PDB file of C-alpha atoms in Angstrom:
ATOM      1  CA  MET A 203      14.357  -6.497  16.076  1.00 91.00           C
ATOM      2  CA  ARG A 204      12.330  -9.147  17.858  1.00 96.00           C
ATOM      3  CA  THR A 205       8.854  -8.470  19.155  1.00 96.00           C
ATOM      4  CA  ILE A 206       9.863 -10.091  22.440  1.00 97.00           C
ATOM      5  CA  ALA A 207      13.404 -10.421  23.777  1.00 98.00           C
ATOM      6  CA  TRP A 208      15.176 -11.058  27.050  1.00 98.00           C
ATOM      7  CA  ASP A 209      17.801  -8.463  27.969  1.00 98.00           C
ATOM      8  CA  TYR A 210      20.548 -10.487  29.635  1.00 97.00           C
ATOM      9  CA  GLU A 211      22.433  -7.401  30.793  1.00 96.00           C
ATOM     10  CA  LYS A 212      19.451  -5.847  32.561  1.00 96.00           C
ATOM     11  CA  ASN A 213      17.871  -9.226  33.369  1.00 95.00           C
ATOM     12  CA  GLU A 214      14.447  -8.128  32.168  1.00 97.00           C
ATOM     13  CA  LEU A 215      11.931  -8.875  29.436  1.00 98.00           C
ATOM     14  CA  GLN A 216      11.466  -6.299  26.689  1.00 98.00           C
ATOM     15  CA  MET A 217       8.550  -6.154  24.270  1.00 98.00           C
ATOM     16  CA  ILE A 218       7.313  -3.849  21.533  1.00 97.00           C
ATOM     17  CA  ASP A 219       4.187  -2.079  22.774  1.00 97.00           C
ATOM     18  CA  GLN A 220       1.905  -2.751  19.820  1.00 95.00           C
ATOM     19  CA  ARG A 221      -0.729  -0.288  21.054  1.00 95.00           C
ATOM     20  CA  HIS A 222       1.439   2.594  19.835  1.00 96.00           C
ATOM     21  CA  LEU A 223       2.081   1.244  16.348  1.00 93.00           C
ATOM     22  CA  PRO A 224       2.407   2.458  13.663  1.00 90.00           C
ATOM     23  CA  ALA A 225       2.769   6.006  15.007  1.00 94.00           C
ATOM     24  CA  ARG A 226       5.571   5.244  17.468  1.00 95.00           C
ATOM     25  CA  LEU A 227       7.964   2.431  18.288  1.00 96.00           C
ATOM     26  CA  VAL A 228       7.838   1.967  22.061  1.00 97.00           C
ATOM     27  CA  ILE A 229       9.846  -0.701  23.883  1.00 97.00           C
ATOM     28  CA  VAL A 230       8.480  -1.673  27.299  1.00 98.00           C
ATOM     29  CA  ALA A 231      10.517  -3.412  30.001  1.00 98.00           C
ATOM     30  CA  PHE A 232       8.990  -6.001  32.340  1.00 98.00           C
ATOM     31  CA  ARG A 233      10.309  -7.222  35.689  1.00 97.00           C
ATOM     32  CA  SER A 234       7.295  -9.107  37.048  1.00 97.00           C
ATOM     33  CA  HIS A 235       5.037 -11.833  35.762  1.00 98.00           C
ATOM     34  CA  GLN A 236       1.996  -9.793  36.824  1.00 98.00           C
ATOM     35  CA  ASP A 237       3.027  -7.034  34.431  1.00 98.00           C
ATOM     36  CA  VAL A 238       3.427  -9.584  31.636  1.00 98.00           C
ATOM     37  CA  ALA A 239      -0.067 -10.908  32.360  1.00 98.00           C
ATOM     38  CA  ALA A 240      -1.400  -7.342  32.199  1.00 98.00           C
ATOM     39  CA  ALA A 241       0.398  -6.802  28.873  1.00 98.00           C
ATOM     40  CA  ILE A 242      -1.338  -9.868  27.465  1.00 97.00           C
ATOM     41  CA  GLN A 243      -4.700  -8.611  28.689  1.00 97.00           C
ATOM     42  CA  ASN A 244      -4.355  -5.023  27.433  1.00 97.00           C
ATOM     43  CA  MET A 245      -2.904  -6.146  24.070  1.00 95.00           C
ATOM     44  CA  THR A 246       0.530  -4.649  24.506  1.00 97.00           C
ATOM     45  CA  VAL A 247       1.490  -7.980  22.961  1.00 97.00           C
ATOM     46  CA  ARG A 248      -0.828  -9.779  20.559  1.00 94.00           C
ATOM     47  CA  GLY A 249      -0.655 -12.740  18.221  1.00 93.00           C
ATOM     48  CA  ALA A 250      -0.697 -16.354  19.404  1.00 93.00           C
ATOM     49  CA  PRO A 251       3.039 -17.164  19.052  1.00 95.00           C
ATOM     50  CA  ALA A 252       4.070 -13.843  20.610  1.00 97.00           C
ATOM     51  CA  ILE A 253       1.726 -14.359  23.551  1.00 97.00           C
ATOM     52  CA  GLY A 254       3.136 -17.829  24.124  1.00 97.00           C
ATOM     53  CA  ALA A 255       6.725 -16.578  24.229  1.00 98.00           C
ATOM     54  CA  ALA A 256       5.713 -13.696  26.494  1.00 98.00           C
ATOM     55  CA  ALA A 257       4.126 -16.130  28.948  1.00 98.00           C
ATOM     56  CA  ALA A 258       7.227 -18.327  28.952  1.00 98.00           C
ATOM     57  CA  PHE A 259       9.427 -15.359  29.804  1.00 98.00           C
ATOM     58  CA  GLY A 260       6.800 -14.345  32.347  1.00 98.00           C
ATOM     59  CA  LEU A 261       7.570 -17.560  34.223  1.00 98.00           C
ATOM     60  CA  ALA A 262      11.270 -16.689  34.074  1.00 98.00           C
ATOM     61  CA  LEU A 263      10.430 -13.381  35.734  1.00 98.00           C
ATOM     62  CA  ALA A 264       8.318 -15.185  38.332  1.00 98.00           C
ATOM     63  CA  ALA A 265      11.309 -17.373  39.148  1.00 97.00           C
ATOM     64  CA  GLN A 266      13.434 -14.285  39.723  1.00 96.00           C
ATOM     65  CA  GLU A 267      10.746 -12.648  41.844  1.00 96.00           C
ATOM     66  CA  SER A 268      10.375 -15.651  44.123  1.00 96.00           C
ATOM     67  CA  ARG A 269      12.299 -15.559  47.386  1.00 94.00           C
ATOM     68  CA  ALA A 270      12.169 -19.331  47.691  1.00 92.00           C
ATOM     69  CA  GLY A 271      15.427 -20.823  48.885  1.00 90.00           C
ATOM     70  CA  ASN A 272      14.923 -24.310  47.453  1.00 87.00           C
ATOM     71  CA  ALA A 273      13.669 -25.738  44.195  1.00 86.00           C
ATOM     72  CA  ALA A 274      10.511 -27.314  45.606  1.00 85.00           C
ATOM     73  CA  ALA A 275       9.290 -24.032  47.107  1.00 90.00           C
ATOM     74  CA  LEU A 276      10.262 -22.165  43.957  1.00 92.00           C
ATOM     75  CA  PHE A 277       8.308 -24.579  41.802  1.00 90.00           C
ATOM     76  CA  SER A 278       5.257 -23.990  43.982  1.00 91.00           C
ATOM     77  CA  ASP A 279       5.588 -20.245  43.351  1.00 95.00           C
ATOM     78  CA  LEU A 280       5.900 -20.937  39.638  1.00 95.00           C
ATOM     79  CA  GLU A 281       2.662 -22.899  39.605  1.00 93.00           C
ATOM     80  CA  THR A 282       0.904 -19.918  41.206  1.00 96.00           C
ATOM     81  CA  ALA A 283       2.408 -17.569  38.615  1.00 97.00           C
ATOM     82  CA  ALA A 284       1.368 -19.953  35.846  1.00 96.00           C
ATOM     83  CA  LYS A 285      -2.267 -19.634  36.898  1.00 96.00           C
ATOM     84  CA  THR A 286      -2.002 -15.833  36.765  1.00 97.00           C
ATOM     85  CA  LEU A 287      -0.494 -15.893  33.292  1.00 97.00           C
ATOM     86  CA  CYS A 288      -2.996 -18.405  31.910  1.00 96.00           C
ATOM     87  CA  ALA A 289      -5.896 -16.385  33.298  1.00 97.00           C
ATOM     88  CA  ALA A 290      -4.732 -13.357  31.299  1.00 97.00           C
ATOM     89  CA  ARG A 291      -6.116 -14.909  28.092  1.00 94.00           C
ATOM     90  CA  PRO A 292      -7.886 -18.212  28.844  1.00 92.00           C
ATOM     91  CA  THR A 293      -8.644 -18.908  25.174  1.00 91.00           C
ATOM     92  CA  ALA A 294      -5.051 -18.451  23.990  1.00 90.00           C
ATOM     93  CA  VAL A 295      -3.802 -21.929  23.129  1.00 92.00           C
ATOM     94  CA  ASN A 296      -0.160 -20.896  22.741  1.00 95.00           C
ATOM     95  CA  LEU A 297      -0.166 -19.269  26.165  1.00 96.00           C
ATOM     96  CA  ALA A 298      -1.238 -22.407  28.023  1.00 96.00           C
ATOM     97  CA  TRP A 299       1.042 -24.531  25.828  1.00 96.00           C
ATOM     98  CA  ALA A 300       4.118 -22.405  26.566  1.00 97.00           C
ATOM     99  CA  VAL A 301       3.463 -22.275  30.310  1.00 97.00           C
ATOM    100  CA  ASP A 302       2.957 -26.034  30.433  1.00 95.00           C
ATOM    101  CA  ARG A 303       6.088 -26.648  28.397  1.00 95.00           C
ATOM    102  CA  VAL A 304       8.271 -24.535  30.677  1.00 95.00           C
ATOM    103  CA  LEU A 305       6.993 -26.259  33.801  1.00 93.00           C
ATOM    104  CA  LYS A 306       7.454 -29.718  32.294  1.00 91.00           C
ATOM    105  CA  ALA A 307      10.894 -28.876  30.934  1.00 87.00           C
ATOM    106  CA  VAL A 308      12.301 -28.418  34.429  1.00 85.00           C
ATOM    107  CA  THR A 309      10.957 -31.708  35.724  1.00 79.00           C
ATOM    108  CA  LEU A 310      12.112 -35.223  34.985  1.00 60.00           C
ATOM    109  CA  PRO A 311      11.702 -36.522  32.404  1.00 56.00           C
ATOM    110  CA  SER A 312      11.418 -33.592  29.998  1.00 48.00           C
ATOM    111  CA  PRO A 313       9.258 -34.442  26.942  1.00 52.00           C
ATOM    112  CA  PHE A 314      10.535 -31.574  24.779  1.00 49.00           C
ATOM    113  CA  GLY A 315      14.064 -32.649  23.972  1.00 50.00           C
ATOM    114  CA  SER A 316      15.362 -30.089  26.447  1.00 48.00           C
ATOM    115  CA  PRO A 317      18.353 -30.718  28.703  1.00 47.00           C
ATOM    116  CA  THR A 318      17.499 -33.019  31.590  1.00 44.00           C
ATOM    117  CA  GLY A 319      15.069 -31.372  33.991  1.00 54.00           C
ATOM    118  CA  VAL A 320      16.508 -30.128  37.275  1.00 57.00           C
ATOM    119  CA  LEU A 321      13.539 -30.871  39.514  1.00 60.00           C
ATOM    120  CA  ARG A 322      11.926 -34.203  40.250  1.00 50.00           C
ATOM    121  CA  GLU A 323       8.544 -34.182  41.958  1.00 46.00           C
ATOM    122  CA  GLY A 324       9.057 -34.707  45.653  1.00 43.00           C
ATOM    123  CA  ALA A 325      12.761 -33.877  45.414  1.00 46.00           C
ATOM    124  CA  GLY A 326      12.533 -32.110  48.752  1.00 48.00           C
ATOM    125  CA  GLY A 327      14.630 -29.169  47.609  1.00 43.00           C
ATOM    126  CA  GLU A 328      17.749 -31.191  46.810  1.00 60.00           C
ATOM    127  CA  VAL A 329      18.424 -29.086  43.714  1.00 74.00           C
ATOM    128  CA  PRO A 330      19.638 -25.482  44.138  1.00 86.00           C
ATOM    129  CA  ALA A 331      16.877 -22.987  43.415  1.00 89.00           C
ATOM    130  CA  ASP A 332      19.164 -20.968  41.169  1.00 92.00           C
ATOM    131  CA  ASP A 333      19.597 -23.999  38.914  1.00 90.00           C
ATOM    132  CA  LEU A 334      15.833 -24.075  38.468  1.00 91.00           C
ATOM    133  CA  ARG A 335      15.751 -20.335  37.711  1.00 94.00           C
ATOM    134  CA  ALA A 336      18.422 -20.755  35.048  1.00 94.00           C
ATOM    135  CA  ALA A 337      16.646 -23.750  33.499  1.00 92.00           C
ATOM    136  CA  ILE A 338      13.359 -21.853  33.258  1.00 96.00           C
ATOM    137  CA  LEU A 339      14.952 -18.891  31.506  1.00 97.00           C
ATOM    138  CA  ALA A 340      16.794 -21.242  29.144  1.00 96.00           C
ATOM    139  CA  GLU A 341      13.546 -22.995  28.197  1.00 96.00           C
ATOM    140  CA  ALA A 342      11.764 -19.672  27.609  1.00 98.00           C
ATOM    141  CA  GLN A 343      14.614 -18.570  25.361  1.00 98.00           C
ATOM    142  CA  ARG A 344      14.426 -21.894  23.544  1.00 97.00           C
ATOM    143  CA  ILE A 345      10.716 -21.353  22.861  1.00 97.00           C
ATOM    144  CA  ALA A 346      11.421 -17.894  21.445  1.00 98.00           C
ATOM    145  CA  ASP A 347      14.275 -19.092  19.245  1.00 98.00           C
ATOM    146  CA  GLU A 348      12.276 -22.065  17.976  1.00 97.00           C
ATOM    147  CA  ASP A 349       9.431 -19.762  16.981  1.00 97.00           C
ATOM    148  CA  VAL A 350      11.718 -17.792  14.669  1.00 97.00           C
ATOM    149  CA  GLU A 351      13.271 -20.945  13.245  1.00 96.00           C
ATOM    150  CA  VAL A 352       9.912 -22.625  12.604  1.00 95.00           C
ATOM    151  CA  ASN A 353       8.497 -19.482  10.992  1.00 94.00           C
ATOM    152  CA  LYS A 354      11.382 -19.287   8.545  1.00 94.00           C
ATOM    153  CA  ARG A 355      11.109 -22.987   7.722  1.00 94.00           C
ATOM    154  CA  MET A 356       7.389 -22.589   7.020  1.00 92.00           C
ATOM    155  CA  ALA A 357       8.143 -19.582   4.844  1.00 91.00           C
ATOM    156  CA  ALA A 358      10.729 -21.556   2.889  1.00 91.00           C
ATOM    157  CA  HIS A 359       8.202 -24.341   2.263  1.00 90.00           C
ATOM    158  CA  GLY A 360       5.421 -21.943   1.287  1.00 87.00           C
ATOM    159  CA  THR A 361       7.400 -19.640  -0.977  1.00 87.00           C
ATOM    160  CA  PRO A 362       7.449 -22.010  -4.005  1.00 88.00           C
ATOM    161  CA  LEU A 363       3.641 -21.865  -4.071  1.00 85.00           C
ATOM    162  CA  ILE A 364       3.764 -18.144  -4.898  1.00 84.00           C
ATOM    163  CA  ASP A 365       4.476 -16.978  -8.436  1.00 81.00           C
ATOM    164  CA  ASP A 366       5.710 -13.658  -9.755  1.00 77.00           C
ATOM    165  CA  GLY A 367       2.796 -11.224 -10.084  1.00 75.00           C
ATOM    166  CA  ASP A 368       0.390 -13.085  -7.781  1.00 77.00           C
ATOM    167  CA  THR A 369      -2.394 -11.192  -6.031  1.00 75.00           C
ATOM    168  CA  ILE A 370      -2.801 -12.599  -2.523  1.00 78.00           C
ATOM    169  CA  ILE A 371      -5.550 -12.085   0.039  1.00 74.00           C
ATOM    170  CA  HIS A 372      -4.069 -12.438   3.506  1.00 74.00           C
ATOM    171  CA  HIS A 373      -6.247 -13.189   6.543  1.00 73.00           C
ATOM    172  CA  CYS A 374      -5.610 -12.788  10.262  1.00 78.00           C
ATOM    173  CA  ASN A 375      -2.673 -11.508  12.326  1.00 83.00           C
ATOM    174  CA  THR A 376       0.303 -13.516  11.061  1.00 85.00           C
ATOM    175  CA  GLY A 377       3.109 -11.000  10.532  1.00 89.00           C
ATOM    176  CA  ALA A 378       6.338 -10.576  12.478  1.00 92.00           C
ATOM    177  CA  LEU A 379       4.595  -8.673  15.273  1.00 94.00           C
ATOM    178  CA  ALA A 380       2.298 -11.634  15.940  1.00 94.00           C
ATOM    179  CA  THR A 381       5.335 -13.838  16.507  1.00 95.00           C
ATOM    180  CA  VAL A 382       8.759 -13.489  18.079  1.00 97.00           C
ATOM    181  CA  ASP A 383      10.034 -12.599  14.608  1.00 95.00           C
ATOM    182  CA  TRP A 384       9.469 -13.117  10.874  1.00 93.00           C
ATOM    183  CA  GLY A 385       5.782 -14.137  10.844  1.00 92.00           C
ATOM    184  CA  THR A 386       3.778 -17.208   9.837  1.00 90.00           C
ATOM    185  CA  ALA A 387       1.430 -16.880   6.838  1.00 86.00           C
ATOM    186  CA  LEU A 388       2.576 -13.336   6.123  1.00 87.00           C
ATOM    187  CA  GLY A 389       6.127 -14.588   6.606  1.00 89.00           C
ATOM    188  CA  VAL A 390       5.642 -16.745   3.508  1.00 88.00           C
ATOM    189  CA  ILE A 391       4.729 -13.662   1.484  1.00 86.00           C
ATOM    190  CA  ARG A 392       7.638 -11.779   3.018  1.00 87.00           C
ATOM    191  CA  MET A 393      10.159 -14.440   2.012  1.00 88.00           C
ATOM    192  CA  ALA A 394       8.693 -14.710  -1.479  1.00 84.00           C
ATOM    193  CA  HIS A 395       9.134 -10.967  -1.835  1.00 80.00           C
ATOM    194  CA  VAL A 396      12.851 -10.990  -1.090  1.00 77.00           C
ATOM    195  CA  GLN A 397      14.072 -14.416  -2.187  1.00 67.00           C
ATOM    196  CA  THR A 398      15.041 -15.720  -5.613  1.00 44.00           C
ATOM    197  CA  GLN A 399      13.513 -19.124  -6.274  1.00 40.00           C
ATOM    198  CA  PRO A 400      15.420 -21.580  -8.514  1.00 44.00           C
ATOM    199  CA  HIS A 401      12.239 -22.780 -10.226  1.00 41.00           C
ATOM    200  CA  LEU A 402      11.516 -19.185 -11.296  1.00 40.00           C
ATOM    201  CA  SER A 403      14.785 -19.103 -13.243  1.00 36.00           C
ATOM    202  CA  GLY A 404      16.111 -16.184 -11.240  1.00 35.00           C
ATOM    203  CA  ASN A 405      12.973 -14.038 -11.319  1.00 37.00           C
ATOM    204  CA  HIS A 406      12.056 -12.208  -8.130  1.00 35.00           C
ATOM    205  CA  ILE A 407       8.571 -11.833  -6.759  1.00 35.00           C
ATOM    206  CA  ALA A 408       9.365  -8.132  -6.679  1.00 36.00           C
ATOM    207  CA  ARG A 409      12.246  -6.062  -7.968  1.00 38.00           C
ATOM    208  CA  PRO A 410      15.126  -5.568  -5.520  1.00 39.00           C
ATOM    209  CA  GLY A 411      14.271  -2.715  -3.181  1.00 44.00           C
ATOM    210  CA  GLN A 412      10.617  -2.644  -4.261  1.00 47.00           C
ATOM    211  CA  ARG A 413       8.114  -2.615  -1.405  1.00 60.00           C
ATOM    212  CA  LEU A 414       5.148  -4.942  -1.310  1.00 65.00           C
ATOM    213  CA  LYS A 415       1.968  -3.320  -2.580  1.00 69.00           C
ATOM    214  CA  PHE A 416      -0.934  -3.866  -0.197  1.00 67.00           C
ATOM    215  CA  ALA A 417      -4.385  -2.651   0.787  1.00 66.00           C
ATOM    216  CA  HIS A 418      -6.503  -3.203   3.896  1.00 64.00           C
ATOM    217  CA  SER A 419     -10.062  -4.507   4.004  1.00 64.00           C
ATOM    218  CA  CYS A 420     -12.566  -4.793   6.843  1.00 64.00           C
ATOM    219  CA  ASP A 421     -13.341  -8.140   8.487  1.00 60.00           C
ATOM    220  CA  GLN A 422     -16.558  -8.633   6.527  1.00 61.00           C
ATOM    221  CA  CYS A 423     -15.000  -7.805   3.166  1.00 64.00           C
ATOM    222  CA  PRO A 424     -12.833 -10.813   2.114  1.00 59.00           C
ATOM    223  CA  PRO A 425     -15.638 -13.104   0.799  1.00 62.00           C
ATOM    224  CA  SER A 426     -17.029 -10.499  -1.590  1.00 64.00           C
ATOM    225  CA  LEU A 427     -13.523  -9.249  -2.355  1.00 60.00           C
ATOM    226  CA  ARG A 428     -12.465 -12.768  -3.327  1.00 59.00           C
ATOM    227  CA  GLN A 429     -15.444 -13.106  -5.647  1.00 63.00           C
ATOM    228  CA  GLY A 430     -14.757  -9.746  -7.282  1.00 61.00           C
ATOM    229  CA  LEU A 431     -11.063 -10.415  -7.800  1.00 56.00           C
ATOM    230  CA  HIS A 432     -11.827 -13.894  -9.102  1.00 54.00           C
ATOM    231  CA  ARG A 433     -14.244 -12.547 -11.708  1.00 57.00           C
ATOM    232  CA  GLN A 434     -11.467 -10.258 -12.883  1.00 55.00           C
ATOM    233  CA  HIS A 435      -9.033 -13.209 -12.879  1.00 50.00           C
ATOM    234  CA  LYS A 436      -6.766 -11.284 -10.487  1.00 52.00           C
ATOM    235  CA  LEU A 437      -6.905 -13.457  -7.383  1.00 50.00           C
ATOM    236  CA  ARG A 438      -4.233 -16.138  -7.395  1.00 53.00           C
ATOM    237  CA  ARG A 439      -3.597 -16.982  -3.727  1.00 55.00           C
ATOM    238  CA  THR A 440      -5.149 -16.845  -0.284  1.00 53.00           C
ATOM    239  CA  ALA A 441      -2.903 -16.916   2.798  1.00 55.00           C
ATOM    240  CA  LYS A 442      -4.583 -17.376   6.139  1.00 51.00           C
ATOM    241  CA  GLY A 443      -4.364 -18.748   9.627  1.00 50.00           C
ATOM    242  CA  VAL A 444      -1.658 -18.869  12.261  1.00 43.00           C
ATOM    243  CA  LEU A 445      -0.092 -21.709  10.313  1.00 43.00           C
ATOM    244  CA  PRO A 446       0.330 -20.743   6.667  1.00 44.00           C
ATOM    245  CA  GLN A 447      -2.216 -22.230   4.302  1.00 48.00           C
ATOM    246  CA  ILE A 448      -1.548 -21.052   0.758  1.00 45.00           C
ATOM    247  CA  HIS A 449      -4.533 -21.720  -1.498  1.00 46.00           C
ATOM    248  CA  ARG A 450      -4.242 -21.441  -5.273  1.00 47.00           C
ATOM    249  CA  HIS A 451      -7.300 -20.306  -7.236  1.00 45.00           C
ATOM    250  CA  ARG A 452      -7.536 -21.536 -10.810  1.00 43.00           C
ATOM    251  CA  PRO A 453      -9.388 -19.653 -13.583  1.00 42.00           C
ATOM    252  CA  GLY A 454     -12.974 -20.872 -13.711  1.00 39.00           C
ATOM    253  CA  MET A 455     -12.977 -21.960 -10.058  1.00 35.00           C
ATOM    254  CA  ALA A 456     -15.811 -20.496  -7.988  1.00 36.00           C
ATOM    255  CA  CYS A 457     -14.523 -18.672  -4.912  1.00 33.00           C
ATOM    256  CA  GLN A 458     -17.388 -19.152  -2.500  1.00 36.00           C
ATOM    257  CA  PRO A 459     -17.482 -17.231   0.798  1.00 34.00           C
ATOM    258  CA  GLY A 460     -16.197 -19.379   3.629  1.00 37.00           C
ATOM    259  CA  LYS A 461     -14.770 -22.023   1.315  1.00 38.00           C
ATOM    260  CA  SER A 462     -11.093 -22.409   0.389  1.00 35.00           C
ATOM    261  CA  HIS A 463      -9.734 -24.261  -2.621  1.00 32.00           C
ATOM    262  CA  ALA A 464      -6.385 -25.858  -1.878  1.00 34.00           C
ATOM    263  CA  HIS A 465      -3.705 -26.455  -4.430  1.00 29.00           C
ATOM    264  CA  PRO A 466      -3.416 -30.205  -5.129  1.00 29.00           C
ATOM    265  CA  ALA A 467       0.182 -30.139  -3.908  1.00 30.00           C
ATOM    266  CA  LEU A 468      -1.069 -29.321  -0.424  1.00 27.00           C
TER     267      LEU A 468
END
């Protein structure tokens, strides 16, 4: 199940309401870009990649809401909706990036490798508005699909850095719920848990069917926790950030608070 998905039968956006987790799994439907902006503000959706995809689909909803009869007028409505979505979380880089990408993807030329844009500035409405609506939804879907693909590629690259029996400290919100699916830094750990690596001669990170063992710590805890685990020679990896950074700690290496020690291969 994806955190964010477009329902093509109902023509609506559906998201997991993360405020109810882990007690309940609640799926919320959205039919307006204002509701998507509110969901970003009230943390129904959270995590940079997830917020970006939500904003992209929010523009698709805005296109459907608009009563504009030509592409130029519709694009004007989209620019207004874009401001509403970006204002929902001004510091969210992925949000502004996704909104900008969708708007640029439907103009000529498109810098994202997308199909040729359908609207040229000053076109005077020569392109049917419905073509623009379809192009916007297609670009939003492309952003969502790319997020899953990129996450899995990152996980595949990061998995060889993890060995059987490693103890890993994981920082930040990087699991599947923070993305459209799979996860970033935590996605690396997830793939290592389930995948056999050739260089491990068939050994698994965990036995088939065995769940990952984990524990939570407060925000202020990791520096002292790293030092304690290092003294016991138990800490082997640190995974952090929206983009996975897997750091390998060697015996005898001081784990200082606020300082990471990268594996030479990185």
